[in-house]
């Protein structure tokens, strides 16, 4: 089974399209902040979440419940394909319905192997994978640059290393992030 969660107007064939609002006639109307989701344990192969995670879970307990629910419904090695605006881009900052920045660092907190490594090394990272009995691995991250910086790369005025450096200092360099997150179940 493949899910398109928070689909809005992006209704896809071969997916179960779910949204909180029935305006676009999704297959399933359900609020992602309300658990449990209407799917069986270990029944999902793939989840698309395009511009969804930044809209849910302003309360950390609700956000963690969403993550636990994604884990519950997914099979081992399921892929969660996440696209979010970069938290330092005006696209994220200007939308009042964006309640939570999604970062690579935050998603790594749900990786049990990293949690154990950090504990052994005395780091203060919150071991959310261990605390909530979930385990996810980041497989791939793609950054979509804002047009101005994309042009600089094409014209070879800046290197990828330059882009990474300025992304840590300035807003509006990276427009959005696409993250492939894999479910790990023993």
PDB file of N, CA, C and O in Angstrom, residues 145 149-167 173:
ATOM      1  N   UNK A 145      17.939  24.578  -4.348  1.00  0.00           N
ATOM      2  CA  UNK A 145      18.409  25.934  -4.114  1.00  0.00           C
ATOM      3  C   UNK A 145      17.422  26.970  -4.628  1.00  0.00           C
ATOM      4  O   UNK A 145      16.701  26.744  -5.594  1.00  0.00           O
ATOM      5  N   UNK A 149      20.787  31.266  -6.198  1.00  0.00           N
ATOM      6  CA  UNK A 149      21.963  30.445  -5.905  1.00  0.00           C
ATOM      7  C   UNK A 149      22.117  29.313  -6.908  1.00  0.00           C
ATOM      8  O   UNK A 149      23.233  28.895  -7.208  1.00  0.00           O
ATOM      9  N   UNK A 150      21.012  28.848  -7.443  1.00  0.00           N
ATOM     10  CA  UNK A 150      21.087  27.847  -8.512  1.00  0.00           C
ATOM     11  C   UNK A 150      21.858  28.430  -9.701  1.00  0.00           C
ATOM     12  O   UNK A 150      22.714  27.776 -10.289  1.00  0.00           O
ATOM     13  N   UNK A 151      21.584  29.690  -9.992  1.00  0.00           N
ATOM     14  CA  UNK A 151      22.279  30.381 -11.091  1.00  0.00           C
ATOM     15  C   UNK A 151      23.778  30.493 -10.790  1.00  0.00           C
ATOM     16  O   UNK A 151      24.607  30.301 -11.674  1.00  0.00           O
ATOM     17  N   UNK A 152      24.132  30.785  -9.545  1.00  0.00           N
ATOM     18  CA  UNK A 152      25.551  30.884  -9.162  1.00  0.00           C
ATOM     19  C   UNK A 152      26.284  29.552  -9.366  1.00  0.00           C
ATOM     20  O   UNK A 152      27.437  29.541  -9.788  1.00  0.00           O
ATOM     21  N   UNK A 153      25.623  28.465  -9.083  1.00  0.00           N
ATOM     22  CA  UNK A 153      26.230  27.133  -9.276  1.00  0.00           C
ATOM     23  C   UNK A 153      26.417  26.866 -10.770  1.00  0.00           C
ATOM     24  O   UNK A 153      27.483  26.437 -11.209  1.00  0.00           O
ATOM     25  N   UNK A 154      25.371  27.121 -11.538  1.00  0.00           N
ATOM     26  CA  UNK A 154      25.428  26.886 -12.988  1.00  0.00           C
ATOM     27  C   UNK A 154      26.537  27.715 -13.624  1.00  0.00           C
ATOM     28  O   UNK A 154      27.279  27.221 -14.471  1.00  0.00           O
ATOM     29  N   UNK A 155      26.654  28.958 -13.208  1.00  0.00           N
ATOM     30  CA  UNK A 155      27.681  29.841 -13.768  1.00  0.00           C
ATOM     31  C   UNK A 155      29.052  29.645 -13.108  1.00  0.00           C
ATOM     32  O   UNK A 155      29.987  30.387 -13.407  1.00  0.00           O
ATOM     33  N   UNK A 156      29.136  28.662 -12.214  1.00  0.00           N
ATOM     34  CA  UNK A 156      30.387  28.327 -11.512  1.00  0.00           C
ATOM     35  C   UNK A 156      30.970  29.494 -10.717  1.00  0.00           C
ATOM     36  O   UNK A 156      32.180  29.613 -10.550  1.00  0.00           O
ATOM     37  N   UNK A 157      30.078  30.362 -10.219  1.00  0.00           N
ATOM     38  CA  UNK A 157      30.503  31.452  -9.343  1.00  0.00           C
ATOM     39  C   UNK A 157      30.643  30.964  -7.903  1.00  0.00           C
ATOM     40  O   UNK A 157      31.286  31.626  -7.091  1.00  0.00           O
ATOM     41  N   UNK A 158      29.979  29.823  -7.598  1.00  0.00           N
ATOM     42  CA  UNK A 158      30.037  29.241  -6.259  1.00  0.00           C
ATOM     43  C   UNK A 158      30.133  27.733  -6.389  1.00  0.00           C
ATOM     44  O   UNK A 158      29.567  27.149  -7.316  1.00  0.00           O
ATOM     45  N   UNK A 159      30.797  27.115  -5.425  1.00  0.00           N
ATOM     46  CA  UNK A 159      30.881  25.655  -5.386  1.00  0.00           C
ATOM     47  C   UNK A 159      29.813  25.110  -4.436  1.00  0.00           C
ATOM     48  O   UNK A 159      29.186  25.877  -3.688  1.00  0.00           O
ATOM     49  N   UNK A 160      29.627  23.812  -4.459  1.00  0.00           N
ATOM     50  CA  UNK A 160      28.705  23.177  -3.512  1.00  0.00           C
ATOM     51  C   UNK A 160      29.147  23.474  -2.078  1.00  0.00           C
ATOM     52  O   UNK A 160      28.324  23.700  -1.200  1.00  0.00           O
ATOM     53  N   UNK A 161      30.459  23.440  -1.822  1.00  0.00           N
ATOM     54  CA  UNK A 161      30.980  23.740  -0.484  1.00  0.00           C
ATOM     55  C   UNK A 161      30.619  25.162  -0.066  1.00  0.00           C
ATOM     56  O   UNK A 161      30.262  25.410   1.099  1.00  0.00           O
ATOM     57  N   UNK A 162      30.704  26.108  -1.014  1.00  0.00           N
ATOM     58  CA  UNK A 162      30.312  27.494  -0.720  1.00  0.00           C
ATOM     59  C   UNK A 162      28.836  27.555  -0.325  1.00  0.00           C
ATOM     60  O   UNK A 162      28.468  28.257   0.626  1.00  0.00           O
ATOM     61  N   UNK A 163      28.020  26.842  -1.059  1.00  0.00           N
ATOM     62  CA  UNK A 163      26.579  26.831  -0.783  1.00  0.00           C
ATOM     63  C   UNK A 163      26.311  26.278   0.612  1.00  0.00           C
ATOM     64  O   UNK A 163      25.515  26.846   1.375  1.00  0.00           O
ATOM     65  N   UNK A 164      26.960  25.185   0.952  1.00  0.00           N
ATOM     66  CA  UNK A 164      26.767  24.599   2.283  1.00  0.00           C
ATOM     67  C   UNK A 164      27.163  25.597   3.367  1.00  0.00           C
ATOM     68  O   UNK A 164      26.456  25.779   4.354  1.00  0.00           O
ATOM     69  N   UNK A 165      28.265  26.279   3.156  1.00  0.00           N
ATOM     70  CA  UNK A 165      28.726  27.261   4.148  1.00  0.00           C
ATOM     71  C   UNK A 165      27.734  28.415   4.302  1.00  0.00           C
ATOM     72  O   UNK A 165      27.375  28.790   5.421  1.00  0.00           O
ATOM     73  N   UNK A 166      27.276  28.972   3.202  1.00  0.00           N
ATOM     74  CA  UNK A 166      26.379  30.130   3.325  1.00  0.00           C
ATOM     75  C   UNK A 166      24.983  29.722   3.807  1.00  0.00           C
ATOM     76  O   UNK A 166      24.286  30.531   4.418  1.00  0.00           O
ATOM     77  N   UNK A 167      24.589  28.468   3.573  1.00  0.00           N
ATOM     78  CA  UNK A 167      23.300  27.990   4.077  1.00  0.00           C
ATOM     79  C   UNK A 167      23.266  28.049   5.600  1.00  0.00           C
ATOM     80  O   UNK A 167      22.219  28.267   6.198  1.00  0.00           O
ATOM     81  N   UNK A 173      18.750  30.657   0.894  1.00  0.00           N
ATOM     82  CA  UNK A 173      19.719  29.979   0.031  1.00  0.00           C
ATOM     83  C   UNK A 173      19.095  28.679  -0.474  1.00  0.00           C
ATOM     84  O   UNK A 173      19.024  28.436  -1.673  1.00  0.00           O
TER      85      UNK A 173
END
